[in-house]
């Protein structure tokens, strides 16, 4: 069995395309794969987004606006998930497509339209959206990210139990996302290489592979 944890920007186009690739990979393959798309919001992700969009990192007003918007979208996603994982993912993809890919402004109206368009119960969503349970679910996600040393999105942690290894591999950044699929189907020698590096260099958790960033966790 394989487990994939993908840490994402709920409004980002890069994460949208990565999610689509993972969904296509899971649906087209024969391996048993469990996966989670986990919203991530922290000072590093907001700072990275500001740099990517050419916003001065000293602009506190825009920094706060970005944080509040992505935080709000994360709660939207967590609330939508309560109506089923598939509906939650469908809503997430539609939201990212609208805002991240097509440049629509994030708003409560847009969110409500997408909930209805994706077959959700709007009244139930609005009630769940204001609940403490949804906030706690979001904070639980952030705790998972901290425990896995996640600091940017997209980042993914892959556990491939097919090779009887007791560690996951963390891949970070857009350029490294293709490594997810190699880790799901590559021969055991890749894991032997990572395992050997881990034990030989106990204080060094980073492993360079083709210029990408791989970490043992």
Tab-separated table of C-alpha atoms in Angstrom:
chain	number	residue	atom	x	y	z
A	1	UNK	CA	0.000	0.000	0.000
A	2	UNK	CA	1.065	3.585	-0.660
A	3	UNK	CA	0.106	6.718	1.261
A	4	UNK	CA	0.499	10.232	-0.140
A	5	UNK	CA	0.097	13.387	1.922
A	6	UNK	CA	0.018	16.464	-0.311
A	7	UNK	CA	0.222	19.863	1.398
A	8	UNK	CA	-1.425	22.509	-0.715
A	9	UNK	CA	-2.520	26.097	-1.224
A	10	UNK	CA	-6.336	25.852	-1.483
A	11	UNK	CA	-6.314	28.720	-3.997
A	12	UNK	CA	-3.159	27.878	-5.950
A	13	UNK	CA	-2.859	26.884	-9.598
A	14	UNK	CA	0.383	24.923	-9.085
A	15	UNK	CA	-1.244	22.809	-6.394
A	16	UNK	CA	-4.337	22.396	-8.577
A	17	UNK	CA	-2.304	20.815	-11.377
A	18	UNK	CA	-0.392	18.610	-8.925
A	19	UNK	CA	-3.650	17.355	-7.414
A	20	UNK	CA	-5.043	16.583	-10.864
A	21	UNK	CA	-1.917	14.591	-11.714
A	22	UNK	CA	-2.179	12.591	-8.500
A	23	UNK	CA	-5.866	11.861	-9.077
A	24	UNK	CA	-5.158	10.735	-12.648
A	25	UNK	CA	-2.273	8.568	-11.432
A	26	UNK	CA	-4.392	6.925	-8.746
A	27	UNK	CA	-7.309	6.290	-11.109
A	28	UNK	CA	-5.161	4.880	-13.921
A	29	UNK	CA	-2.943	2.645	-11.800
A	30	UNK	CA	-3.439	-0.745	-10.199
A	31	UNK	CA	-1.673	-0.003	-6.918
A	32	UNK	CA	-3.593	0.585	-3.716
A	33	UNK	CA	-3.001	4.255	-2.935
A	34	UNK	CA	-4.469	6.335	-0.138
A	35	UNK	CA	-4.010	10.087	-0.341
A	36	UNK	CA	-4.889	13.292	1.457
A	37	UNK	CA	-4.833	16.878	0.250
A	38	UNK	CA	-3.991	19.019	3.277
A	39	UNK	CA	-4.252	22.835	3.282
A	40	UNK	CA	-1.136	24.565	4.592
A	41	UNK	CA	-0.914	28.148	5.839
A	42	UNK	CA	2.123	29.621	7.571
A	43	UNK	CA	4.423	32.640	7.388
A	44	UNK	CA	6.755	30.877	4.940
A	45	UNK	CA	3.986	29.956	2.487
A	46	UNK	CA	2.567	33.476	2.572
A	47	UNK	CA	6.022	34.989	2.063
A	48	UNK	CA	6.734	32.649	-0.860
A	49	UNK	CA	3.414	33.553	-2.453
A	50	UNK	CA	4.120	37.281	-2.102
A	51	UNK	CA	7.496	36.869	-3.810
A	52	UNK	CA	5.932	34.793	-6.599
A	53	UNK	CA	3.319	37.478	-7.231
A	54	UNK	CA	5.781	40.358	-6.993
A	55	UNK	CA	4.309	41.779	-3.793
A	56	UNK	CA	6.816	43.517	-1.495
A	57	UNK	CA	7.258	41.350	1.590
A	58	UNK	CA	7.164	44.524	3.683
A	59	UNK	CA	3.554	45.204	2.648
A	60	UNK	CA	1.847	44.135	5.869
A	61	UNK	CA	-1.647	44.961	4.615
A	62	UNK	CA	-1.357	42.646	1.610
A	63	UNK	CA	0.385	39.990	3.701
A	64	UNK	CA	-2.520	39.971	6.149
A	65	UNK	CA	-5.043	39.900	3.306
A	66	UNK	CA	-3.344	36.897	1.706
A	67	UNK	CA	-3.174	35.084	5.025
A	68	UNK	CA	-6.839	35.723	5.820
A	69	UNK	CA	-7.954	34.695	2.314
A	70	UNK	CA	-6.027	31.415	2.267
A	71	UNK	CA	-7.028	30.664	5.849
A	72	UNK	CA	-10.685	31.252	4.919
A	73	UNK	CA	-10.401	29.045	1.824
A	74	UNK	CA	-8.840	26.320	3.969
A	75	UNK	CA	-11.845	26.388	6.297
A	76	UNK	CA	-14.151	26.274	3.262
A	77	UNK	CA	-12.402	23.115	2.109
A	78	UNK	CA	-12.520	21.492	5.543
A	79	UNK	CA	-16.251	22.259	5.800
A	80	UNK	CA	-16.900	20.878	2.309
A	81	UNK	CA	-15.085	17.661	3.258
A	82	UNK	CA	-17.729	16.960	5.902
A	83	UNK	CA	-20.133	16.189	3.050
A	84	UNK	CA	-17.794	13.501	1.721
A	85	UNK	CA	-14.154	13.307	0.688
A	86	UNK	CA	-14.951	13.232	-3.031
A	87	UNK	CA	-17.253	16.250	-2.797
A	88	UNK	CA	-14.607	18.027	-0.770
A	89	UNK	CA	-11.941	17.358	-3.405
A	90	UNK	CA	-14.289	18.368	-6.201
A	91	UNK	CA	-15.011	21.644	-4.428
A	92	UNK	CA	-11.305	22.243	-3.783
A	93	UNK	CA	-10.391	21.712	-7.430
A	94	UNK	CA	-13.178	23.987	-8.634
A	95	UNK	CA	-12.131	26.703	-6.185
A	96	UNK	CA	-8.476	26.497	-7.219
A	97	UNK	CA	-9.431	26.464	-10.881
A	98	UNK	CA	-11.617	29.557	-10.481
A	99	UNK	CA	-9.232	31.628	-8.357
A	100	UNK	CA	-5.777	30.257	-9.129
A	101	UNK	CA	-6.187	29.431	-12.818
A	102	UNK	CA	-8.830	31.892	-14.028
A	103	UNK	CA	-8.122	34.823	-11.719
A	104	UNK	CA	-11.563	35.140	-10.161
A	105	UNK	CA	-11.686	36.996	-6.873
A	106	UNK	CA	-12.169	34.801	-3.831
A	107	UNK	CA	-15.448	35.631	-2.134
A	108	UNK	CA	-18.177	34.120	-0.010
A	109	UNK	CA	-20.516	34.293	-3.010
A	110	UNK	CA	-18.095	32.320	-5.191
A	111	UNK	CA	-17.669	29.689	-2.487
A	112	UNK	CA	-21.421	29.260	-2.080
A	113	UNK	CA	-21.905	28.965	-5.850
A	114	UNK	CA	-19.238	26.271	-6.042
A	115	UNK	CA	-20.733	24.330	-3.140
A	116	UNK	CA	-24.044	24.185	-5.008
A	117	UNK	CA	-22.368	23.458	-8.364
A	118	UNK	CA	-20.471	20.500	-6.877
A	119	UNK	CA	-23.634	18.966	-5.431
A	120	UNK	CA	-23.179	20.095	-1.852
A	121	UNK	CA	-25.840	21.032	0.670
A	122	UNK	CA	-25.396	24.799	1.077
A	123	UNK	CA	-27.313	25.075	4.343
A	124	UNK	CA	-25.263	22.285	5.894
A	125	UNK	CA	-22.045	23.823	4.571
A	126	UNK	CA	-22.814	27.230	6.063
A	127	UNK	CA	-23.541	25.662	9.426
A	128	UNK	CA	-20.401	23.509	9.360
A	129	UNK	CA	-18.268	26.414	8.156
A	130	UNK	CA	-18.865	28.315	11.398
A	131	UNK	CA	-18.317	25.332	13.667
A	132	UNK	CA	-15.425	24.850	16.062
A	133	UNK	CA	-15.022	21.336	14.658
A	134	UNK	CA	-13.907	22.697	11.273
A	135	UNK	CA	-11.399	25.038	12.889
A	136	UNK	CA	-10.039	22.198	15.010
A	137	UNK	CA	-9.727	20.021	11.886
A	138	UNK	CA	-7.721	22.776	10.209
A	139	UNK	CA	-5.418	23.203	13.204
A	140	UNK	CA	-4.961	19.434	13.299
A	141	UNK	CA	-3.753	19.624	9.688
A	142	UNK	CA	-1.232	22.298	10.649
A	143	UNK	CA	0.008	20.070	13.466
A	144	UNK	CA	0.538	17.227	10.978
A	145	UNK	CA	2.516	19.634	8.793
A	146	UNK	CA	4.720	20.664	11.713
A	147	UNK	CA	5.362	17.052	12.701
A	148	UNK	CA	6.431	16.279	9.127
A	149	UNK	CA	8.559	19.450	8.889
A	150	UNK	CA	6.468	20.855	6.041
A	151	UNK	CA	7.264	24.507	5.336
A	152	UNK	CA	6.118	25.131	1.758
A	153	UNK	CA	3.558	24.121	-0.799
A	154	UNK	CA	3.353	22.062	-2.784
A	155	UNK	CA	5.062	19.466	-0.605
A	156	UNK	CA	4.298	15.769	-0.456
A	157	UNK	CA	5.173	12.922	1.870
A	158	UNK	CA	5.105	9.448	0.309
A	159	UNK	CA	5.022	6.203	2.268
A	160	UNK	CA	5.520	3.155	0.062
A	161	UNK	CA	4.879	0.122	2.247
A	162	UNK	CA	5.422	-2.227	-0.707
A	163	UNK	CA	9.126	-2.286	0.117
A	164	UNK	CA	8.815	-2.867	3.872
A	165	UNK	CA	10.399	0.462	4.753
A	166	UNK	CA	9.364	2.314	7.883
A	167	UNK	CA	9.993	5.868	6.683
A	168	UNK	CA	8.322	8.352	4.403
A	169	UNK	CA	10.014	10.532	1.811
A	170	UNK	CA	9.339	14.253	1.661
A	171	UNK	CA	9.488	16.022	-1.712
A	172	UNK	CA	9.313	19.799	-1.785
A	173	UNK	CA	8.548	22.388	-4.425
A	174	UNK	CA	6.990	22.413	-7.866
A	175	UNK	CA	10.027	20.928	-9.646
A	176	UNK	CA	10.115	17.911	-7.336
A	177	UNK	CA	6.472	16.897	-7.664
A	178	UNK	CA	7.226	14.395	-10.437
A	179	UNK	CA	9.251	12.430	-7.869
A	180	UNK	CA	5.970	11.460	-6.197
A	181	UNK	CA	5.165	9.056	-9.005
A	182	UNK	CA	8.683	7.597	-9.113
A	183	UNK	CA	8.493	6.899	-5.390
A	184	UNK	CA	5.212	5.073	-5.929
A	185	UNK	CA	6.512	2.685	-8.554
A	186	UNK	CA	10.326	2.727	-8.601
A	187	UNK	CA	12.358	-0.386	-7.693
A	188	UNK	CA	13.471	-1.009	-4.136
A	189	UNK	CA	16.986	0.201	-4.905
A	190	UNK	CA	15.851	3.835	-4.563
A	191	UNK	CA	14.644	3.110	-1.041
A	192	UNK	CA	17.825	1.184	-0.269
A	193	UNK	CA	19.816	4.245	-1.334
A	194	UNK	CA	17.768	6.560	0.864
A	195	UNK	CA	17.880	4.123	3.762
A	196	UNK	CA	21.668	3.789	3.551
A	197	UNK	CA	22.126	7.552	3.441
A	198	UNK	CA	19.913	7.961	6.470
A	199	UNK	CA	21.877	5.533	8.598
A	200	UNK	CA	25.303	6.646	7.375
A	201	UNK	CA	24.578	10.339	7.888
A	202	UNK	CA	22.279	10.442	10.888
A	203	UNK	CA	22.447	14.200	11.192
A	204	UNK	CA	21.752	14.836	7.511
A	205	UNK	CA	18.164	14.322	6.496
A	206	UNK	CA	18.390	15.800	3.002
A	207	UNK	CA	19.154	13.570	0.046
A	208	UNK	CA	19.938	15.105	-3.328
A	209	UNK	CA	18.334	13.411	-6.326
A	210	UNK	CA	18.472	15.109	-9.733
A	211	UNK	CA	18.641	18.517	-8.084
A	212	UNK	CA	15.343	17.981	-6.318
A	213	UNK	CA	14.759	18.017	-2.589
A	214	UNK	CA	14.125	14.668	-0.915
A	215	UNK	CA	14.036	14.149	2.835
A	216	UNK	CA	13.629	11.098	5.006
A	217	UNK	CA	11.095	11.515	7.784
